[in-house]
Coordinates of C-alpha atoms and ligand atoms in Angstrom, one line a residue:
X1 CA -50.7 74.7 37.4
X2 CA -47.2 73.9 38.3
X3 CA -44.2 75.3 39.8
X4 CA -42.3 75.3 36.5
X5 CA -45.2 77.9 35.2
X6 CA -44.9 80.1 38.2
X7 CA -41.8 81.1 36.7
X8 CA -39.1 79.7 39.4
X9 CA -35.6 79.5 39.1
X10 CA -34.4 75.6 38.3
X11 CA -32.7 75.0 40.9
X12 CA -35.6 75.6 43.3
X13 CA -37.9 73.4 40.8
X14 CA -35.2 70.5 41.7
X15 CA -35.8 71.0 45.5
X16 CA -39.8 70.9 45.1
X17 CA -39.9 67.4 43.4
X18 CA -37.1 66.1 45.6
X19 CA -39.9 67.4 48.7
X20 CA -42.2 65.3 46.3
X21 CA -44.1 69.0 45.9
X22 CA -46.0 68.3 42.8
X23 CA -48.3 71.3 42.3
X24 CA -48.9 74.8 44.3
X25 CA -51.4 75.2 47.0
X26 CA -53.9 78.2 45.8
X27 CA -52.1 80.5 48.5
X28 CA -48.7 79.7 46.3
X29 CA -50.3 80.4 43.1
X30 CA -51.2 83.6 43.7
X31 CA -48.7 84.6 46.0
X32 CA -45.6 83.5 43.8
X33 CA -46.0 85.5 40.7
X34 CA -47.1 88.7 42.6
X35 CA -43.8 88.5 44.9
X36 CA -41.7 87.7 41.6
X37 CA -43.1 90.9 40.0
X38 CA -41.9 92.6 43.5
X39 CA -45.1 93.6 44.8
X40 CA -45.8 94.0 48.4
X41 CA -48.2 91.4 49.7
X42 CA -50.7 90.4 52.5
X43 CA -51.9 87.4 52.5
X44 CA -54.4 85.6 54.7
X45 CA -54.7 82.0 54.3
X46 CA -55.8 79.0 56.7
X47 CA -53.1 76.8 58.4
X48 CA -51.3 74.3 56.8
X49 CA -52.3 76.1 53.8
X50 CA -48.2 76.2 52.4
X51 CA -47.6 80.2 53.4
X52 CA -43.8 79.5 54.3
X53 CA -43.3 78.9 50.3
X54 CA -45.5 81.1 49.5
X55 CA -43.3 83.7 50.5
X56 CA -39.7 81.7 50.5
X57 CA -39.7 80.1 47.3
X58 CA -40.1 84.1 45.3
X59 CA -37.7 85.3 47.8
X60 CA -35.0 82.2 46.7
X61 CA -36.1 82.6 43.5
X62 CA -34.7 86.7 43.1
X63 CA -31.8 85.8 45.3
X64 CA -30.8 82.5 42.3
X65 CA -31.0 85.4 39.9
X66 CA -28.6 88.1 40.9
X67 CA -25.4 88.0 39.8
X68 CA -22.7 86.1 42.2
X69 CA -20.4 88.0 44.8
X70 CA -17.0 89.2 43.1
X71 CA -14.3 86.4 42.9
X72 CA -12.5 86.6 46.3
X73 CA -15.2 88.8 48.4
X74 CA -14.6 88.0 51.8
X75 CA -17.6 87.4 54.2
X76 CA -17.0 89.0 58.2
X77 CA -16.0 86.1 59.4
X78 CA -13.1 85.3 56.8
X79 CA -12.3 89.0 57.4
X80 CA -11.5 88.0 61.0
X81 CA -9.5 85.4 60.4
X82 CA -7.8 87.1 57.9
X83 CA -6.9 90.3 59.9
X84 CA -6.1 87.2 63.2
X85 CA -3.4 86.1 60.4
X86 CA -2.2 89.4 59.7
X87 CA -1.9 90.2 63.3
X88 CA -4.0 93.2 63.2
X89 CA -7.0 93.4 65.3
X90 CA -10.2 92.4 63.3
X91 CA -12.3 95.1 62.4
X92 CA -15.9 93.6 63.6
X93 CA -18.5 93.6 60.8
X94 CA -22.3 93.1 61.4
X95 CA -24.4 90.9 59.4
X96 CA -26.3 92.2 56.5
X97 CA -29.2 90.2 55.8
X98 CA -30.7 90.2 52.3
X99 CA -34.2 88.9 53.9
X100 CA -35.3 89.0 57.6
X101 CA -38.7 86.8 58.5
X102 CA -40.0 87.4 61.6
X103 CA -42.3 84.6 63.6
X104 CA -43.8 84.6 66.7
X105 CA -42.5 81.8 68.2
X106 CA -38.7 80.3 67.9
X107 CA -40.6 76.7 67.0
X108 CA -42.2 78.6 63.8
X109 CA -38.3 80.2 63.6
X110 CA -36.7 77.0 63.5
X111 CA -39.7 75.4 61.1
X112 CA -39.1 78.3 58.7
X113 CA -35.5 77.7 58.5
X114 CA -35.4 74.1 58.1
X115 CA -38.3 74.5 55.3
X116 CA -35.7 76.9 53.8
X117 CA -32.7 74.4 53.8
X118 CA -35.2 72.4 52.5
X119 CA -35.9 74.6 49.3
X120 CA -32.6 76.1 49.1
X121 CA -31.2 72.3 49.2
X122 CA -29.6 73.0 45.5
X123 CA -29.0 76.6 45.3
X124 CA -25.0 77.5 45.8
X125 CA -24.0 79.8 49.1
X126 CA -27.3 81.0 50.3
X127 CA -27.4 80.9 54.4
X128 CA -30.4 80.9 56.2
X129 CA -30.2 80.8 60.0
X130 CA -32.4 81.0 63.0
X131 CA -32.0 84.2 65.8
X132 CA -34.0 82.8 68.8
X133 CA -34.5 83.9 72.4
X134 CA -33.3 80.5 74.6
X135 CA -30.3 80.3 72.2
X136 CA -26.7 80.4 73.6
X137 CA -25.5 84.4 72.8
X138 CA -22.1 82.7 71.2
X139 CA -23.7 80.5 69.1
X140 CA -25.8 83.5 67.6
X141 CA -22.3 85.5 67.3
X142 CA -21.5 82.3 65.5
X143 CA -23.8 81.9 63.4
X144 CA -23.8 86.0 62.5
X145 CA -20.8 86.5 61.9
X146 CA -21.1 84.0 58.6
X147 CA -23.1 86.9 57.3
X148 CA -26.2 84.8 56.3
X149 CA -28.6 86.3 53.7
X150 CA -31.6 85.1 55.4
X151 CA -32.5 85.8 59.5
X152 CA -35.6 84.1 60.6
X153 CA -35.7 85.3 63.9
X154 CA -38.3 85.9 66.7
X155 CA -39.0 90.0 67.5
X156 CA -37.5 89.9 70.6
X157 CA -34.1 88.5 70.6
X158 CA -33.5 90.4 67.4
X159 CA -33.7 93.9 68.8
X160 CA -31.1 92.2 71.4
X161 CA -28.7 91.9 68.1
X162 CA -29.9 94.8 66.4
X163 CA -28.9 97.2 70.1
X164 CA -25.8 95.4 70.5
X165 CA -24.9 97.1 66.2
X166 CA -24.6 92.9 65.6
X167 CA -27.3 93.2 62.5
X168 CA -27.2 95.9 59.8
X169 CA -30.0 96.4 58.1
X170 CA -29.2 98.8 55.4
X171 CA -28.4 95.9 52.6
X172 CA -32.4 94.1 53.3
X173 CA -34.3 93.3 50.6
X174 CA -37.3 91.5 52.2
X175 CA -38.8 91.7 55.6
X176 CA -41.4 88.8 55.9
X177 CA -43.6 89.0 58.6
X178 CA -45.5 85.1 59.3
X179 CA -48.4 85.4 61.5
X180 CA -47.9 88.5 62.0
X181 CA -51.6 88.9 64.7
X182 CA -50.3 86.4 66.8
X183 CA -47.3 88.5 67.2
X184 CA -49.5 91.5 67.8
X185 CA -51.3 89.1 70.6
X186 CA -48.2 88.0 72.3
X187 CA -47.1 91.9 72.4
X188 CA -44.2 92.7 69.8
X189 CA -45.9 95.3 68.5
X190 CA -43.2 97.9 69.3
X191 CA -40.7 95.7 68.7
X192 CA -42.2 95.1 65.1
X193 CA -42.0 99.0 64.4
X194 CA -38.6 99.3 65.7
X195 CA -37.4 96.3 63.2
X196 CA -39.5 97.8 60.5
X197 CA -37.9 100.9 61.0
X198 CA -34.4 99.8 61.3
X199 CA -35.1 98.6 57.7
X200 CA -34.9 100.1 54.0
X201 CA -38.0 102.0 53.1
X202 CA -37.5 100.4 49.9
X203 CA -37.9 97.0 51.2
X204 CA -40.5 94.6 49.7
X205 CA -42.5 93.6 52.3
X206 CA -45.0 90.7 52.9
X207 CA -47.4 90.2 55.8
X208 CA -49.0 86.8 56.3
X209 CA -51.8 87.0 59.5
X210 CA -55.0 84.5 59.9
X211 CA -57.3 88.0 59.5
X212 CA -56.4 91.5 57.8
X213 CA -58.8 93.2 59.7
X214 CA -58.3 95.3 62.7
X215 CA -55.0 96.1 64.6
X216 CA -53.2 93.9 62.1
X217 CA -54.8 95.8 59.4
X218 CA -53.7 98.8 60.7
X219 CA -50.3 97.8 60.8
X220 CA -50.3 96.2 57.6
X221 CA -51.1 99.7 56.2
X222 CA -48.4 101.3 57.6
X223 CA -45.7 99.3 56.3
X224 CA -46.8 98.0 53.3
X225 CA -46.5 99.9 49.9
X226 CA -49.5 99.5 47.6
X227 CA -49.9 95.8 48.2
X228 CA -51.7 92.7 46.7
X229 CA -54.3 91.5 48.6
X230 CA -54.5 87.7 49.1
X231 CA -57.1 86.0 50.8
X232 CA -57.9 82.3 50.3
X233 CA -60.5 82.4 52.9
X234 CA -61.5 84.2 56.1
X235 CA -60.5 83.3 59.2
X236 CA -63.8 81.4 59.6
X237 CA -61.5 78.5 57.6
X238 CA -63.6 75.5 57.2
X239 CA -60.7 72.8 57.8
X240 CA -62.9 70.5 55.2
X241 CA -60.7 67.4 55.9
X242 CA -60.9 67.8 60.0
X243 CA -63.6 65.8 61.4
X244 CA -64.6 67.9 64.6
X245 CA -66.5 66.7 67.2
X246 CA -67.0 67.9 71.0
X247 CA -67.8 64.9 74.0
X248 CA -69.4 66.4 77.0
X249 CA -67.4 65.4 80.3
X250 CA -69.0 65.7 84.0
X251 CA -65.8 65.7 86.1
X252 CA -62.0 66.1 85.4
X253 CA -61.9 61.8 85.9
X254 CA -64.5 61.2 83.6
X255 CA -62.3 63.7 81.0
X256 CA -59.5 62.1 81.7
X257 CA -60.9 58.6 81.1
X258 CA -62.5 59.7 77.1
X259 CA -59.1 60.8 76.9
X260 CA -57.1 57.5 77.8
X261 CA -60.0 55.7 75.7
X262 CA -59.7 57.8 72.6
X263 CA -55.9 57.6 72.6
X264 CA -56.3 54.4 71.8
X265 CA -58.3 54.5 68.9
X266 CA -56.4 52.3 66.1
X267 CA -56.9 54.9 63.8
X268 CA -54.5 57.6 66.0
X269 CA -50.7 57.8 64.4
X270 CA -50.1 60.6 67.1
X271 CA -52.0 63.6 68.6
X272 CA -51.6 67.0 70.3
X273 CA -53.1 67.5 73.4
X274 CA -53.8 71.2 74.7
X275 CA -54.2 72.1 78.1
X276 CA -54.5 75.5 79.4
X277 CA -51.6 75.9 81.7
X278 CA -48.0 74.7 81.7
X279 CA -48.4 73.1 84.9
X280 CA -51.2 71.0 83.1
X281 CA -49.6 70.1 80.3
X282 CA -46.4 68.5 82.8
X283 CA -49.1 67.0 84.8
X284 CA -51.2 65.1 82.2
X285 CA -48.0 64.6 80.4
X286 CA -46.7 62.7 83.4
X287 CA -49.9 60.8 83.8
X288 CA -50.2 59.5 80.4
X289 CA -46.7 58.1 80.8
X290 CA -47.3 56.1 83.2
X291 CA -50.3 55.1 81.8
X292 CA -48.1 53.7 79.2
X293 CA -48.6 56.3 76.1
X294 CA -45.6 57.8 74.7
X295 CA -46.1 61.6 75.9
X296 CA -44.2 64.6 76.4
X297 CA -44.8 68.3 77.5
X298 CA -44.4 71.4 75.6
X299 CA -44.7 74.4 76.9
X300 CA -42.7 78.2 77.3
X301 CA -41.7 77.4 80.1
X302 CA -38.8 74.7 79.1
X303 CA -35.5 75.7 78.3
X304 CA -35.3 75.6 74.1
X305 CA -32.7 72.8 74.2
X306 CA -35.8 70.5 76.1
X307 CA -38.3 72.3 73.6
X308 CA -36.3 71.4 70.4
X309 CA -35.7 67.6 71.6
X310 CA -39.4 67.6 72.4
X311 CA -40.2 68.3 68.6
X312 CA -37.2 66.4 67.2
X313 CA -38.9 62.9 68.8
X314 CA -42.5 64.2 68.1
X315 CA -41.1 64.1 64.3
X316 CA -39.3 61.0 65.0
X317 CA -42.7 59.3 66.2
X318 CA -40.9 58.6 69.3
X319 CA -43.8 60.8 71.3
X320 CA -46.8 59.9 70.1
X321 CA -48.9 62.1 72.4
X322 CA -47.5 65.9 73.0
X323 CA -49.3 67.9 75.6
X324 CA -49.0 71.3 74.9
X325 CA -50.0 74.7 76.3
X326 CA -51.1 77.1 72.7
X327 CA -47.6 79.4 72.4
X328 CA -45.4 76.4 72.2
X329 CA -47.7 74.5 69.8
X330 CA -48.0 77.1 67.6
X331 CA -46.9 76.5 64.2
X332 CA -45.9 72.5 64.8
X333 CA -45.7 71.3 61.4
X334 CA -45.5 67.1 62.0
X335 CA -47.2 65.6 59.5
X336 CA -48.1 61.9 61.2
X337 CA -50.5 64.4 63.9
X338 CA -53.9 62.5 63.3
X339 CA -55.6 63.6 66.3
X340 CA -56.3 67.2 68.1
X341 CA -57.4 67.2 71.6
X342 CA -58.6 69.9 73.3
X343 CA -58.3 69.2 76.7
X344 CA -59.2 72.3 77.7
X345 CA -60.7 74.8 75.5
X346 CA -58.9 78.0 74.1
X347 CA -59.3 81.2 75.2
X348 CA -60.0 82.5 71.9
X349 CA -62.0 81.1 69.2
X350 CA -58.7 81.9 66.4
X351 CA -57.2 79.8 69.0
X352 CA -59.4 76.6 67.7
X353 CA -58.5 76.7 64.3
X354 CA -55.2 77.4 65.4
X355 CA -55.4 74.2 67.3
X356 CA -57.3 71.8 64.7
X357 CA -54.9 72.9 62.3
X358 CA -52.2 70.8 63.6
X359 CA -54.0 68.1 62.2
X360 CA -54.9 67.5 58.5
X361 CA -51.6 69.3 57.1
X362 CA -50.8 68.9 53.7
X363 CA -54.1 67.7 52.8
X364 CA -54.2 64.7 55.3
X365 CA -57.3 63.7 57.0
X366 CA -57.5 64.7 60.8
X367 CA -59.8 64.4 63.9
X368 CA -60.1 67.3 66.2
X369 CA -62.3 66.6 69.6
X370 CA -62.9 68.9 72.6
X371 CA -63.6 67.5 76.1
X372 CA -65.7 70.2 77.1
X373 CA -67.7 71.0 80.5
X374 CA -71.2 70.5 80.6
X375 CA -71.1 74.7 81.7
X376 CA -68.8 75.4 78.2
X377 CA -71.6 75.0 76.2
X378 CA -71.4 78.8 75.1
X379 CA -68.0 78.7 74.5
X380 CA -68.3 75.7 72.1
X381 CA -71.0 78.3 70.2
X382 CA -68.5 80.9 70.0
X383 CA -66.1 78.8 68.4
X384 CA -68.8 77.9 66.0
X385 CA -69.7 81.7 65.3
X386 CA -66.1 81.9 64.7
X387 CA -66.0 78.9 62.6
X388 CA -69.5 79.0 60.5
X389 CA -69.3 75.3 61.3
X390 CA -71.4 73.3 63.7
X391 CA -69.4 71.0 66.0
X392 CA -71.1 67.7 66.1
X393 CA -71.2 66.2 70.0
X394 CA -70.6 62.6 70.1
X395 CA -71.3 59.9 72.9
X396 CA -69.2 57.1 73.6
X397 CA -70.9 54.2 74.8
X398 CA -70.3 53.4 78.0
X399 CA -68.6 56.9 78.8
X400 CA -71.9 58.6 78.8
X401 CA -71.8 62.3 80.8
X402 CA -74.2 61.7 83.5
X403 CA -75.4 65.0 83.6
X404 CA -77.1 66.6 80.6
X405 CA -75.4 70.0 79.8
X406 CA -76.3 73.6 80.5
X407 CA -79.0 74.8 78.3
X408 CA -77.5 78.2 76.7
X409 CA -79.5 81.3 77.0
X410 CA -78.4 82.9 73.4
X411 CA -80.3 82.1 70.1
X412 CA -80.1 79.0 69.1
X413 CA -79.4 78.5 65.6
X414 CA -80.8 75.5 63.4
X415 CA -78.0 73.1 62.9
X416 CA -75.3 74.0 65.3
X417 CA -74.7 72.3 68.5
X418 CA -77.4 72.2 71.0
X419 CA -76.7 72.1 74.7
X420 CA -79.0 69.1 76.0
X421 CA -79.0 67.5 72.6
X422 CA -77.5 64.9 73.9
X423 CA -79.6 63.9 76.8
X424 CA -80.1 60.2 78.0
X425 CA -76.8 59.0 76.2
X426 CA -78.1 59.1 72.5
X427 CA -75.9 61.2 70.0
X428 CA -78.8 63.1 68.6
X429 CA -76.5 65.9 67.2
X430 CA -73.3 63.5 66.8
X431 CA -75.6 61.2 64.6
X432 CA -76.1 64.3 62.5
X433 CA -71.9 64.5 62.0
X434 CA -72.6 60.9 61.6
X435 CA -74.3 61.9 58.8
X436 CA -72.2 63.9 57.2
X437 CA -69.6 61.6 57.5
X438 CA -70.9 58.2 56.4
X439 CA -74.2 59.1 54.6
X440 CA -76.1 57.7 57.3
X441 CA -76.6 57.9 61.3
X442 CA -73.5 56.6 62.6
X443 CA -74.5 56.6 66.7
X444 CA -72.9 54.8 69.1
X445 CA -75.1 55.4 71.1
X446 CA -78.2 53.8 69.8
X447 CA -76.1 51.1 69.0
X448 CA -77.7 48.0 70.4
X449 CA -75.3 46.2 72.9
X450 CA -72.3 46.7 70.2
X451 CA -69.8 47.1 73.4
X452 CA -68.2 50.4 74.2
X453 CA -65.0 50.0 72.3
X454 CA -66.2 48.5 69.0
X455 CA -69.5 50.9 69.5
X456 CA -67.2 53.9 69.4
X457 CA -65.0 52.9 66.4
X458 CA -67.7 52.3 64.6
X459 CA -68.7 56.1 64.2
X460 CA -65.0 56.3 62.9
X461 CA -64.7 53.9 60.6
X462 CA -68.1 55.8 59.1
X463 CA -65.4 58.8 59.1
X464 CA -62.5 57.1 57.2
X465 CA -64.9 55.8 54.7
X466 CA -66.0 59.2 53.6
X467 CA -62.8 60.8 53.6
X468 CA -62.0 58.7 50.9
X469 CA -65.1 59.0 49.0
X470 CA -63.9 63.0 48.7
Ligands
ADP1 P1 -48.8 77.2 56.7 O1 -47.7 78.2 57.0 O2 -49.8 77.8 55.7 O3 -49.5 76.8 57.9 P2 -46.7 75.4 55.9 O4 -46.0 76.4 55.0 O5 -46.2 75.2 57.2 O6 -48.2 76.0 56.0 O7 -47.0 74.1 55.0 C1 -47.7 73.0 55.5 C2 -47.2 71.7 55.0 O8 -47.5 71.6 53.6 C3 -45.7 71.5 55.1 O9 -45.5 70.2 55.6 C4 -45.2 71.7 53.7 O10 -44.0 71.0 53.5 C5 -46.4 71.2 52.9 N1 -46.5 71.9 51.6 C6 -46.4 73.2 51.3 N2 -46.6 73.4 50.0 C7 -46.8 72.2 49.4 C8 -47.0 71.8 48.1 N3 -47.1 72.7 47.1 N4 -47.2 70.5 47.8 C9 -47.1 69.6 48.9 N5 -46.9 69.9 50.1 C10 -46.7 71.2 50.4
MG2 MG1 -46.9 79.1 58.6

């Protein structure tokens, strides 16, 4: 299959192969064609799957096909300055969007746009701009008043525009909602009906969400028309090229000791790390810098300007280590992220995959560990419920947990992880991921004398070998 056969305008093919895009994902296959033929879609899909061309690409594609604005159509802001010229008093115009996405988080926002630019690279007079909360009100005004014909914006500043009568939505052709259940988690459901309602009933709209079901479901209903269905897989995504793995931890210094060791694993280009809190993520931030790693905080707290300089030198490769609290991380879209930390773990078990997914995008190989209590233990099995994957644990030699962890009362189920499995510093369960990995136990553990550092590589290089026997 290829992007040629999916039917998109040339202009668009030219921007694919200069991303060095050589063939859809299975999400753009299916998605494209249905959102050519102007069908309504939702879409579920796991991260890193390619959703933001799923749904940009058809959108570019219908906009490369209507017929150009009349010779000497003025947009608002030309009006302006043509009326300031005149001397009359300008006559202010709102913005009428041709497409609105809305996002979560202003990170996705900004992601969504620049994959846009990106896409749109050789296609004449086609605006796409970000409307973010933390962004400078004048700016926005700025940026508006060029009368872009795509807003990627997040729910809540735009209702800000929209109440101020900055943003007409009578002319919008597609409403795009991406992750739409996180929104509904972080609370924008009302603001979500008041966009959707501000908008053309004749709208095509699509809904991309990690799981149809429930309140998402519900809401898909509503404001969808007779859609297509598209779901690549459920949300229990098996991320096939992330090798997981959880290493028990007795104390907060013996965590934060597997942490400084793993970091330096050879193999690491750079990793996220997530913490729980924002005050966390500053702290261990603060400590791994003066332990010498390249780290930065990211987190809701920080003004955007810190939050967009944050991701800018994440993508430069000048922060090699981001500590990051879930909101903020959401969505980051850096493609040298080889390893996942979960310093603590999630909340929520959508949360993980959330997580893991930062790793491994665009088919890349990644490594995803969790430094987990010895008391988690059921957590960790939730997340595996979640998942329908067994999380291998792993023992580093000469970081052994002391303590062996707290049996879980549930069921146990044959091949997930076992809480006490790794008693007396073997790798019992990790030898099985060892398994999986390399063909053959890979334990550091029952390594004989091999030294900590080369003993715990060792499981690793069993990992890279596999990967590229796939
Ligand atoms: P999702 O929204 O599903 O998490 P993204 O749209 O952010 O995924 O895409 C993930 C990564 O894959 C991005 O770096 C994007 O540039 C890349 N990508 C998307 N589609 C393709 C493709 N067809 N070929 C190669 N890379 C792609
Ligand atoms: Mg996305």
């Amino acid at each position: 299959m290829t992007f040629e056969s999916l039917g998109l305008h040339a202009s668009i093919i030219k921007a694919l192969t200069d991303a060095g895009y050589t063939q859809p994902t299975s999400v753009q296959e299916q998605a494209i064609p249905a959102a050519i033929a102007g069908k309504d879609l939702l879409v579920s899909s796991q991260t890193g799957s390619g959703k933001t061309a799923a749904f940009m690409l058809p959108a570019l594609h219908k906009f490369a096909s209507l017929p150009p604005a009349p010779v000497g159509a003025k947009t608002p802001n030309q009006e302006t300055q043509a009326a300031r010229a005149r001397g009359d008093r300008p006559r202010f115009r709102p913005a009428q969007p041709k497409m609105l996405v809305l996002t979560p988080t202003r990170e996705l926002a900004l992601q969504v746009t620049t994959a846009t630019d990106k896409y749109c690279a050789h296609m004449r007079r086609l605006k796409a701009v970000s409307i973010l909360g933390g962004m400078p009100y004048p700016k926005q005004m700025q940026l508006l008043s060029r009368n872009p014909e795509i807003l990627v914006a997040t729910p809540g500043r735009l209702i800000d525009h929209m109440d101020s009568g900055k943003i007409d939505f009578s002319q919008l052709e597609i409403l795009v909602l991406d992750e739409a259940d996180r929104m509904l988690d972080m609370g924008f459901i009302d603001d979500i009906e008041k966009i959707v309602g501000a908008t053309p009933a004749t709208r095509q709209t699509m809904l991309f969400s990690a799981t149809l079901d429930g309140v998402v479901g519900n809401m898909a209903k509503r404001i969808t028309n007779n859609p297509q269905v598209i779901q690549i897989a459920g949300s229990a995504t098996k991320h096939e090229n992330i090798s997981q793995r959880v290493h028990f931890v007795d104390d907060l210094s013996h965590k934060n000791r597997i942490l400084d060791h793993l970091l330096r694993d050879v193999t690491m280009d750079q990793a996220v790390v997530f913490t729980a809190t924002k005050r966390d993520a500053d702290t261990i931030a603060d400590r791994l810098n003066i332990a010498g790693f390249a780290a930065a905080a990211l987190h809701g707290d920080m003004h955007q300007g810190a939050r967009n300089r944050t991701l800018d030198s994440l993508r430069r490769g000048q922060v090699r280590v981001l500590v990051a609290t879930d909101v903020a991380a959401r969505g980051i879209d850096v493609p040298g992220i080889t390893h996942v930390f979960n310093y603590d773990l999630p909340k929520f078990p959508e949360d993980y995959v959330h997580r893991i997914g930062r790793t491994g995008r665009a088919g890349r190989n990644g490594v995803a560990i969790s430094l987990v209590n010895h008391a988690e233990g059921m957590h960790v099995k939730r997340i595996e419920r979640f998942t329908k994957q067994p999380i291998p644990v792993d023992v580093i030699e000469g970081f052994e947990p002391k303590k062996s962890a707290v049996p879980a009362r549930s069921n146990r189920k044959p091949g997930g992880w076992r809480p006490g499995d790794n008693r007396g510093g073997a790798r019992p369960t990790g030898a099985g991921g060892g398994r999986n990995f390399s063909g053959k136990p890979a334990g550091a553990g029952s390594r004989p004398d091999g030294g900590g550092y080369k003993g715990a590589r060792s499981g690793d290089s069993g990992a890279r070998r596999s990967y590229g026997d796939r």
